[in-house]
Amino acid sequence: MTRLWRATRLTFRSMSVRNYRLYFAGQLISTTGTWMQSIAQAWLVLQITGSGVALGVTVALQFAPVLVAGAWGGVIADRVDKRRLLVGTQAAAGLLALVLGAVTALGVVQLWMIYALALGLGSVNALDNPARRAFVVEMVGTEHMSNAVSLSSAMFMAARVIGPAIAGLVIAGLGVSWCFFGNGVSYGAAVLAFVMMRENEFFGVAPVPKRRGQLREGLRYAWSTPALRLPLVLTAVIGTLAFNFQVVLPLLAKQTFSGSAETLGVLYACMSVGSVIGALVSAHEPRATRGFVLGAALAYGATLVAAAFAPTLPLEMLVLVPVGAA
């Protein structure tokens, strides 16, 4: 019993920090709403067009700004008060979700509107994502940074279990638009959490003064540092070729297995259960080692192959659990 208690304290050690607890709770609610919208948006595109290409374009528009301007977003986040920036980005993302909900509920939604709002959300995320990741160290300090990042990943995966499951039920019972409204409201929890944080409990990180060449300097430093270069290369390759669930899972649910929005939610939930397990295992590790990262990448590739060959929906659901864990 004592050993279990120590293991639990080690795994959840970042929760001893009040500001991080607020952040964790706010992001859990907000990210659950985000996954509700992700499911609803994919299903809405397939309902309007029946096209996997249109779904792929929607996802590409949502992530293109992060790809193109994400590094610039990181430079901006280093120069400003991250908490204020995050309040602004979370509020903007919530407003975009409410607009999508309104045009859908009124029955006037068209594909170009979904494209435009997806691009707008991606532009917001280009600022929000680097700021949120950098803000972690200001909440917990360098001592708990690795653990806090892993717990944040576990929280994100837990939301991916809850959000799609709720989305499937909401779409079946109330309609697609209510998922967008729910996501818009959920951002209020994130904003409230940032507002309630105690500024005197932050770990001071001085803003980086503005000067020319900072982006080139940052890219040069990342590439010349082996501890950063390996995960960056792995992320680029795996992210490009294998992180396509927002396109593949909706098509699997609707076209391969002739399912409904609930089927899509279940597929996401199964993968996310495994992801929570994997994230908690990572959180328990004292630090990330090269062997651990490479082993997880190889396991991910192997389980993806198994998922590709799964002939039935029950087997697909079963295989997606280790996919998520890897």
mmCIF file of C-alpha atoms in Angstrom:
data_model
loop_
_atom_site.group_PDB
_atom_site.id
_atom_site.type_symbol
_atom_site.label_atom_id
_atom_site.label_comp_id
_atom_site.label_asym_id
_atom_site.label_seq_id
_atom_site.Cartn_x
_atom_site.Cartn_y
_atom_site.Cartn_z
ATOM 1 C CA MET A 1 0.000 0.000 0.000
ATOM 2 C CA THR A 2 2.837 2.379 0.869
ATOM 3 C CA ARG A 3 4.558 1.565 -2.395
ATOM 4 C CA LEU A 4 1.361 2.263 -4.355
ATOM 5 C CA TRP A 5 0.916 5.584 -2.568
ATOM 6 C CA ARG A 6 4.487 6.597 -3.378
ATOM 7 C CA ALA A 7 4.015 5.610 -7.022
ATOM 8 C CA THR A 8 0.805 7.660 -7.194
ATOM 9 C CA ARG A 9 2.486 10.695 -5.631
ATOM 10 C CA LEU A 10 5.370 10.361 -8.094
ATOM 11 C CA THR A 11 3.033 10.112 -11.071
ATOM 12 C CA PHE A 12 0.855 13.085 -10.026
ATOM 13 C CA ARG A 13 3.501 15.249 -8.335
ATOM 14 C CA SER A 14 2.690 18.336 -10.433
ATOM 15 C CA MET A 15 -0.788 18.406 -8.886
ATOM 16 C CA SER A 16 0.762 19.800 -5.712
ATOM 17 C CA VAL A 17 0.976 23.153 -7.524
ATOM 18 C CA ARG A 18 -2.290 25.147 -7.245
ATOM 19 C CA ASN A 19 -1.885 27.045 -10.506
ATOM 20 C CA TYR A 20 -1.302 23.803 -12.386
ATOM 21 C CA ARG A 21 -4.389 22.212 -10.809
ATOM 22 C CA LEU A 22 -6.475 25.118 -12.088
ATOM 23 C CA TYR A 23 -4.892 24.826 -15.504
ATOM 24 C CA PHE A 24 -5.484 21.071 -15.601
ATOM 25 C CA ALA A 25 -9.178 21.380 -14.675
ATOM 26 C CA GLY A 26 -9.854 24.226 -17.107
ATOM 27 C CA GLN A 27 -8.085 22.500 -19.974
ATOM 28 C CA LEU A 28 -9.836 19.182 -19.294
ATOM 29 C CA ILE A 29 -13.232 20.867 -19.742
ATOM 30 C CA SER A 30 -12.096 22.947 -22.710
ATOM 31 C CA THR A 31 -10.353 20.073 -24.488
ATOM 32 C CA THR A 32 -13.402 17.855 -24.017
ATOM 33 C CA GLY A 33 -15.378 20.516 -25.859
ATOM 34 C CA THR A 34 -12.689 20.697 -28.550
ATOM 35 C CA TRP A 35 -13.002 16.970 -29.211
ATOM 36 C CA MET A 36 -16.784 17.298 -29.345
ATOM 37 C CA GLN A 37 -16.329 19.900 -32.071
ATOM 38 C CA SER A 38 -13.748 17.792 -33.902
ATOM 39 C CA ILE A 39 -16.164 14.865 -34.159
ATOM 40 C CA ALA A 40 -19.098 17.097 -35.110
ATOM 41 C CA GLN A 41 -17.107 19.043 -37.701
ATOM 42 C CA ALA A 42 -15.902 15.862 -39.420
ATOM 43 C CA TRP A 43 -19.406 14.414 -39.412
ATOM 44 C CA LEU A 44 -20.878 17.666 -40.747
ATOM 45 C CA VAL A 45 -18.409 17.728 -43.662
ATOM 46 C CA LEU A 46 -19.217 14.115 -44.527
ATOM 47 C CA GLN A 47 -22.948 14.844 -44.296
ATOM 48 C CA ILE A 48 -22.646 17.810 -46.667
ATOM 49 C CA THR A 49 -20.203 16.307 -49.172
ATOM 50 C CA GLY A 50 -19.641 12.599 -48.481
ATOM 51 C CA SER A 51 -16.075 13.323 -49.565
ATOM 52 C CA GLY A 52 -12.885 12.243 -47.839
ATOM 53 C CA VAL A 53 -11.045 14.906 -49.852
ATOM 54 C CA ALA A 54 -13.238 17.665 -48.421
ATOM 55 C CA LEU A 55 -12.614 16.306 -44.939
ATOM 56 C CA GLY A 56 -8.872 16.260 -45.609
ATOM 57 C CA VAL A 57 -8.971 19.869 -46.828
ATOM 58 C CA THR A 58 -10.820 20.909 -43.669
ATOM 59 C CA VAL A 59 -8.203 19.290 -41.451
ATOM 60 C CA ALA A 60 -5.370 20.720 -43.575
ATOM 61 C CA LEU A 61 -6.768 24.250 -43.282
ATOM 62 C CA GLN A 62 -7.025 23.863 -39.521
ATOM 63 C CA PHE A 63 -3.410 22.770 -39.145
ATOM 64 C CA ALA A 64 -1.702 24.711 -41.958
ATOM 65 C CA PRO A 65 -1.317 27.912 -39.887
ATOM 66 C CA VAL A 66 0.395 25.922 -37.118
ATOM 67 C CA LEU A 67 2.784 24.425 -39.682
ATOM 68 C CA VAL A 68 3.519 27.716 -41.424
ATOM 69 C CA ALA A 69 3.440 30.139 -38.501
ATOM 70 C CA GLY A 70 3.872 27.943 -35.416
ATOM 71 C CA ALA A 71 7.534 28.908 -35.018
ATOM 72 C CA TRP A 72 6.618 32.588 -35.233
ATOM 73 C CA GLY A 73 3.925 31.940 -32.635
ATOM 74 C CA GLY A 74 6.618 30.593 -30.338
ATOM 75 C CA VAL A 75 8.710 33.732 -30.822
ATOM 76 C CA ILE A 76 5.708 35.930 -29.968
ATOM 77 C CA ALA A 77 4.880 33.793 -26.911
ATOM 78 C CA ASP A 78 8.426 34.301 -25.619
ATOM 79 C CA ARG A 79 8.039 38.076 -25.819
ATOM 80 C CA VAL A 80 4.686 38.630 -24.092
ATOM 81 C CA ASP A 81 2.762 37.736 -20.948
ATOM 82 C CA LYS A 82 1.712 34.172 -21.765
ATOM 83 C CA ARG A 83 -1.277 34.107 -19.442
ATOM 84 C CA ARG A 84 -2.841 37.178 -21.066
ATOM 85 C CA LEU A 85 -2.104 35.787 -24.515
ATOM 86 C CA LEU A 86 -3.790 32.494 -23.602
ATOM 87 C CA VAL A 87 -6.886 34.238 -22.264
ATOM 88 C CA GLY A 88 -7.170 35.982 -25.637
ATOM 89 C CA THR A 89 -6.612 32.878 -27.766
ATOM 90 C CA GLN A 90 -9.018 30.744 -25.743
ATOM 91 C CA ALA A 91 -11.724 33.418 -25.964
ATOM 92 C CA ALA A 92 -11.184 33.751 -29.734
ATOM 93 C CA ALA A 93 -11.428 29.978 -30.253
ATOM 94 C CA GLY A 94 -14.655 29.918 -28.251
ATOM 95 C CA LEU A 95 -16.143 32.682 -30.396
ATOM 96 C CA LEU A 96 -15.298 30.776 -33.608
ATOM 97 C CA ALA A 97 -17.010 27.661 -32.224
ATOM 98 C CA LEU A 98 -20.164 29.656 -31.402
ATOM 99 C CA VAL A 99 -20.242 31.107 -34.922
ATOM 100 C CA LEU A 100 -19.999 27.614 -36.435
ATOM 101 C CA GLY A 101 -22.785 26.457 -34.130
ATOM 102 C CA ALA A 102 -24.985 29.394 -35.131
ATOM 103 C CA VAL A 103 -24.687 28.920 -38.920
ATOM 104 C CA THR A 104 -25.274 25.182 -38.496
ATOM 105 C CA ALA A 105 -28.318 25.622 -36.264
ATOM 106 C CA LEU A 106 -29.806 28.181 -38.686
ATOM 107 C CA GLY A 107 -29.392 25.738 -41.575
ATOM 108 C CA VAL A 108 -27.260 28.095 -43.673
ATOM 109 C CA VAL A 109 -23.897 26.361 -43.224
ATOM 110 C CA GLN A 110 -21.904 25.762 -46.394
ATOM 111 C CA LEU A 111 -18.589 24.043 -46.976
ATOM 112 C CA TRP A 112 -16.710 27.306 -47.520
ATOM 113 C CA MET A 113 -17.868 28.520 -44.104
ATOM 114 C CA ILE A 114 -16.459 25.400 -42.437
ATOM 115 C CA TYR A 115 -13.207 25.939 -44.356
ATOM 116 C CA ALA A 116 -12.983 29.586 -43.275
ATOM 117 C CA LEU A 117 -13.703 28.863 -39.609
ATOM 118 C CA ALA A 118 -11.247 25.936 -39.610
ATOM 119 C CA LEU A 119 -8.567 28.262 -40.989
ATOM 120 C CA GLY A 120 -9.445 30.843 -38.339
ATOM 121 C CA LEU A 121 -9.152 28.275 -35.563
ATOM 122 C CA GLY A 122 -5.809 27.129 -36.955
ATOM 123 C CA SER A 123 -4.547 30.716 -36.905
ATOM 124 C CA VAL A 124 -5.557 31.034 -33.254
ATOM 125 C CA ASN A 125 -3.854 27.719 -32.439
ATOM 126 C CA ALA A 126 -0.622 28.900 -34.079
ATOM 127 C CA LEU A 127 -0.343 31.314 -31.148
ATOM 128 C CA ASP A 128 -2.103 29.248 -28.493
ATOM 129 C CA ASN A 129 -0.166 25.967 -28.800
ATOM 130 C CA PRO A 130 3.394 27.264 -28.272
ATOM 131 C CA ALA A 131 2.221 29.638 -25.544
ATOM 132 C CA ARG A 132 0.472 26.842 -23.611
ATOM 133 C CA ARG A 133 3.480 24.537 -23.818
ATOM 134 C CA ALA A 134 5.873 27.263 -22.707
ATOM 135 C CA PHE A 135 3.508 28.344 -19.933
ATOM 136 C CA VAL A 136 3.844 24.957 -18.210
ATOM 137 C CA VAL A 137 7.331 25.757 -16.913
ATOM 138 C CA GLU A 138 6.050 29.040 -15.450
ATOM 139 C CA MET A 139 3.403 27.142 -13.472
ATOM 140 C CA VAL A 140 5.487 24.252 -12.100
ATOM 141 C CA GLY A 141 9.146 25.208 -12.604
ATOM 142 C CA THR A 142 11.844 23.053 -14.169
ATOM 143 C CA GLU A 143 11.664 20.451 -11.360
ATOM 144 C CA HIS A 144 8.211 19.171 -12.348
ATOM 145 C CA MET A 145 8.184 20.218 -16.007
ATOM 146 C CA SER A 146 8.527 16.718 -17.508
ATOM 147 C CA ASN A 147 5.805 15.350 -15.217
ATOM 148 C CA ALA A 148 3.481 18.283 -15.913
ATOM 149 C CA VAL A 149 3.869 17.821 -19.675
ATOM 150 C CA SER A 150 3.050 14.102 -19.361
ATOM 151 C CA LEU A 151 0.027 14.780 -17.151
ATOM 152 C CA SER A 152 -1.163 17.406 -19.618
ATOM 153 C CA SER A 153 -0.875 14.770 -22.336
ATOM 154 C CA ALA A 154 -2.885 12.338 -20.194
ATOM 155 C CA MET A 155 -5.511 15.037 -19.657
ATOM 156 C CA PHE A 156 -5.678 15.672 -23.395
ATOM 157 C CA MET A 157 -6.173 11.963 -24.049
ATOM 158 C CA ALA A 158 -8.795 11.660 -21.314
ATOM 159 C CA ALA A 159 -10.706 14.475 -22.990
ATOM 160 C CA ARG A 160 -10.431 12.511 -26.232
ATOM 161 C CA VAL A 161 -12.254 9.661 -24.498
ATOM 162 C CA ILE A 162 -14.985 11.858 -23.025
ATOM 163 C CA GLY A 163 -15.477 14.370 -25.847
ATOM 164 C CA PRO A 164 -16.146 11.980 -28.755
ATOM 165 C CA ALA A 165 -18.438 9.832 -26.604
ATOM 166 C CA ILE A 166 -20.500 12.898 -25.638
ATOM 167 C CA ALA A 167 -20.433 14.151 -29.240
ATOM 168 C CA GLY A 168 -21.893 10.900 -30.579
ATOM 169 C CA LEU A 169 -24.764 11.105 -28.102
ATOM 170 C CA VAL A 170 -25.373 14.825 -28.683
ATOM 171 C CA ILE A 171 -25.376 14.462 -32.489
ATOM 172 C CA ALA A 172 -27.855 11.577 -32.276
ATOM 173 C CA GLY A 173 -30.116 13.282 -29.732
ATOM 174 C CA LEU A 174 -29.888 17.027 -30.376
ATOM 175 C CA GLY A 175 -27.974 17.623 -33.605
ATOM 176 C CA VAL A 176 -24.506 18.636 -34.767
ATOM 177 C CA SER A 177 -24.789 22.320 -33.879
ATOM 178 C CA TRP A 178 -25.038 21.634 -30.131
ATOM 179 C CA CYS A 179 -21.525 20.166 -30.145
ATOM 180 C CA PHE A 180 -20.225 23.491 -31.459
ATOM 181 C CA PHE A 181 -22.205 25.441 -28.870
ATOM 182 C CA GLY A 182 -20.913 23.136 -26.144
ATOM 183 C CA ASN A 183 -17.329 23.695 -27.255
ATOM 184 C CA GLY A 184 -17.794 27.455 -27.332
ATOM 185 C CA VAL A 185 -19.072 27.452 -23.751
ATOM 186 C CA SER A 186 -16.314 25.074 -22.589
ATOM 187 C CA TYR A 187 -13.626 27.643 -23.368
ATOM 188 C CA GLY A 188 -15.072 29.718 -20.541
ATOM 189 C CA ALA A 189 -13.671 27.173 -18.064
ATOM 190 C CA ALA A 190 -10.165 27.626 -19.484
ATOM 191 C CA VAL A 191 -10.404 31.410 -19.363
ATOM 192 C CA LEU A 192 -11.696 31.298 -15.772
ATOM 193 C CA ALA A 193 -8.814 29.019 -14.733
ATOM 194 C CA PHE A 194 -6.224 31.448 -16.131
ATOM 195 C CA VAL A 195 -7.908 34.397 -14.401
ATOM 196 C CA MET A 196 -7.978 32.591 -11.013
ATOM 197 C CA MET A 197 -4.245 31.791 -11.016
ATOM 198 C CA ARG A 198 -2.039 33.521 -8.446
ATOM 199 C CA GLU A 199 0.611 35.565 -10.173
ATOM 200 C CA ASN A 200 2.945 35.539 -7.146
ATOM 201 C CA GLU A 201 3.150 31.709 -7.354
ATOM 202 C CA PHE A 202 4.519 31.650 -10.912
ATOM 203 C CA PHE A 203 8.111 30.629 -11.522
ATOM 204 C CA GLY A 204 9.647 33.720 -13.058
ATOM 205 C CA VAL A 205 10.649 33.488 -16.698
ATOM 206 C CA ALA A 206 11.701 36.848 -18.109
ATOM 207 C CA PRO A 207 10.225 37.758 -21.515
ATOM 208 C CA VAL A 208 12.731 37.523 -24.344
ATOM 209 C CA PRO A 209 13.568 41.019 -25.650
ATOM 210 C CA LYS A 210 12.780 41.636 -29.300
ATOM 211 C CA ARG A 211 15.699 41.484 -31.723
ATOM 212 C CA ARG A 212 16.333 40.432 -35.292
ATOM 213 C CA GLY A 213 17.143 36.832 -36.158
ATOM 214 C CA GLN A 214 15.471 35.198 -33.151
ATOM 215 C CA LEU A 215 13.579 32.644 -35.248
ATOM 216 C CA ARG A 216 16.706 31.569 -37.142
ATOM 217 C CA GLU A 217 18.599 31.439 -33.859
ATOM 218 C CA GLY A 218 15.950 29.216 -32.270
ATOM 219 C CA LEU A 219 15.819 26.842 -35.254
ATOM 220 C CA ARG A 220 19.623 26.656 -35.347
ATOM 221 C CA TYR A 221 19.772 25.865 -31.625
ATOM 222 C CA ALA A 222 17.102 23.158 -31.889
ATOM 223 C CA TRP A 223 18.855 21.464 -34.817
ATOM 224 C CA SER A 224 22.301 21.608 -33.212
ATOM 225 C CA THR A 225 21.078 20.082 -29.928
ATOM 226 C CA PRO A 226 20.769 16.271 -30.236
ATOM 227 C CA ALA A 227 18.250 16.035 -27.372
ATOM 228 C CA LEU A 228 15.925 18.307 -29.383
ATOM 229 C CA ARG A 229 16.817 17.221 -32.914
ATOM 230 C CA LEU A 230 15.772 13.563 -32.503
ATOM 231 C CA PRO A 231 12.241 14.203 -31.171
ATOM 232 C CA LEU A 232 11.758 16.980 -33.747
ATOM 233 C CA VAL A 233 12.680 14.667 -36.624
ATOM 234 C CA LEU A 234 10.518 11.865 -35.214
ATOM 235 C CA THR A 235 7.608 14.264 -34.772
ATOM 236 C CA ALA A 236 7.985 15.582 -38.328
ATOM 237 C CA VAL A 237 8.077 12.135 -39.922
ATOM 238 C CA ILE A 238 5.436 10.436 -37.742
ATOM 239 C CA GLY A 239 3.209 13.501 -37.648
ATOM 240 C CA THR A 240 3.266 13.799 -41.447
ATOM 241 C CA LEU A 241 2.699 10.138 -42.267
ATOM 242 C CA ALA A 242 0.825 8.657 -39.315
ATOM 243 C CA PHE A 243 -1.143 11.324 -37.418
ATOM 244 C CA ASN A 244 -4.117 11.329 -39.769
ATOM 245 C CA PHE A 245 -6.838 10.127 -37.406
ATOM 246 C CA GLN A 246 -9.085 13.141 -37.972
ATOM 247 C CA VAL A 247 -9.489 12.015 -41.586
ATOM 248 C CA VAL A 248 -9.103 8.235 -41.331
ATOM 249 C CA LEU A 249 -11.364 7.487 -38.350
ATOM 250 C CA PRO A 250 -14.429 9.345 -39.703
ATOM 251 C CA LEU A 251 -14.031 7.521 -43.042
ATOM 252 C CA LEU A 252 -13.585 4.189 -41.251
ATOM 253 C CA ALA A 253 -16.725 4.793 -39.211
ATOM 254 C CA LYS A 254 -18.950 5.992 -42.071
ATOM 255 C CA GLN A 255 -17.632 4.214 -45.179
ATOM 256 C CA THR A 256 -15.722 1.112 -44.074
ATOM 257 C CA PHE A 257 -17.977 0.008 -41.210
ATOM 258 C CA SER A 258 -21.194 1.812 -42.351
ATOM 259 C CA GLY A 259 -21.589 3.325 -38.900
ATOM 260 C CA SER A 260 -22.958 6.524 -37.378
ATOM 261 C CA ALA A 261 -21.578 9.433 -35.361
ATOM 262 C CA GLU A 262 -21.736 7.172 -32.300
ATOM 263 C CA THR A 263 -19.450 4.685 -34.109
ATOM 264 C CA LEU A 264 -16.940 7.455 -34.745
ATOM 265 C CA GLY A 265 -17.084 8.501 -31.092
ATOM 266 C CA VAL A 266 -16.472 4.930 -29.945
ATOM 267 C CA LEU A 267 -13.446 4.539 -32.251
ATOM 268 C CA TYR A 268 -11.915 7.745 -30.890
ATOM 269 C CA ALA A 269 -12.719 6.709 -27.322
ATOM 270 C CA CYS A 270 -11.036 3.306 -27.718
ATOM 271 C CA MET A 271 -7.850 4.883 -29.041
ATOM 272 C CA SER A 272 -7.947 7.516 -26.331
ATOM 273 C CA VAL A 273 -8.257 4.955 -23.506
ATOM 274 C CA GLY A 274 -4.932 3.559 -24.672
ATOM 275 C CA SER A 275 -3.519 7.078 -24.944
ATOM 276 C CA VAL A 276 -4.372 7.817 -21.316
ATOM 277 C CA ILE A 277 -2.570 4.638 -20.248
ATOM 278 C CA GLY A 278 0.477 5.538 -22.330
ATOM 279 C CA ALA A 279 0.561 9.105 -21.024
ATOM 280 C CA LEU A 280 0.384 7.952 -17.389
ATOM 281 C CA VAL A 281 3.231 5.490 -18.016
ATOM 282 C CA SER A 282 5.235 8.407 -19.431
ATOM 283 C CA ALA A 283 4.340 10.580 -16.434
ATOM 284 C CA HIS A 284 5.691 7.905 -14.092
ATOM 285 C CA GLU A 285 9.070 7.916 -15.871
ATOM 286 C CA PRO A 286 11.604 10.211 -14.147
ATOM 287 C CA ARG A 287 12.714 11.520 -17.562
ATOM 288 C CA ALA A 288 12.317 10.833 -21.250
ATOM 289 C CA THR A 289 15.131 8.650 -22.608
ATOM 290 C CA ARG A 290 16.065 8.046 -26.238
ATOM 291 C CA GLY A 291 15.308 4.330 -25.887
ATOM 292 C CA PHE A 292 11.837 5.014 -24.488
ATOM 293 C CA VAL A 293 10.970 7.438 -27.303
ATOM 294 C CA LEU A 294 12.275 5.145 -30.070
ATOM 295 C CA GLY A 295 10.560 2.115 -28.530
ATOM 296 C CA ALA A 296 7.243 3.945 -28.425
ATOM 297 C CA ALA A 297 7.666 5.021 -32.058
ATOM 298 C CA LEU A 298 8.344 1.454 -33.213
ATOM 299 C CA ALA A 299 5.389 0.135 -31.214
ATOM 300 C CA TYR A 300 3.199 2.823 -32.759
ATOM 301 C CA GLY A 301 4.166 1.733 -36.271
ATOM 302 C CA ALA A 302 3.502 -1.935 -35.508
ATOM 303 C CA THR A 303 0.083 -1.284 -33.969
ATOM 304 C CA LEU A 304 -0.908 0.980 -36.871
ATOM 305 C CA VAL A 305 -0.243 -1.880 -39.277
ATOM 306 C CA ALA A 306 -2.442 -4.120 -37.137
ATOM 307 C CA ALA A 307 -5.210 -1.475 -37.183
ATOM 308 C CA ALA A 308 -4.973 -1.232 -40.966
ATOM 309 C CA PHE A 309 -5.660 -4.974 -41.325
ATOM 310 C CA ALA A 310 -8.445 -5.235 -38.713
ATOM 311 C CA PRO A 311 -11.358 -6.791 -40.659
ATOM 312 C CA THR A 312 -14.263 -5.992 -38.306
ATOM 313 C CA LEU A 313 -15.412 -3.122 -36.103
ATOM 314 C CA PRO A 314 -14.892 -4.997 -32.790
ATOM 315 C CA LEU A 315 -11.319 -5.927 -33.796
ATOM 316 C CA GLU A 316 -10.654 -2.352 -34.915
ATOM 317 C CA MET A 317 -11.837 -1.070 -31.538
ATOM 318 C CA LEU A 318 -9.583 -3.571 -29.762
ATOM 319 C CA VAL A 319 -6.465 -2.721 -31.784
ATOM 320 C CA LEU A 320 -6.962 1.048 -31.405
ATOM 321 C CA VAL A 321 -6.276 0.770 -27.657
ATOM 322 C CA PRO A 322 -2.570 -0.189 -28.099
ATOM 323 C CA VAL A 323 -2.339 2.302 -30.993
ATOM 324 C CA GLY A 324 -3.304 5.045 -28.556
ATOM 325 C CA ALA A 325 -0.949 3.769 -25.861
ATOM 326 C CA ALA A 326 2.012 3.722 -28.253
#
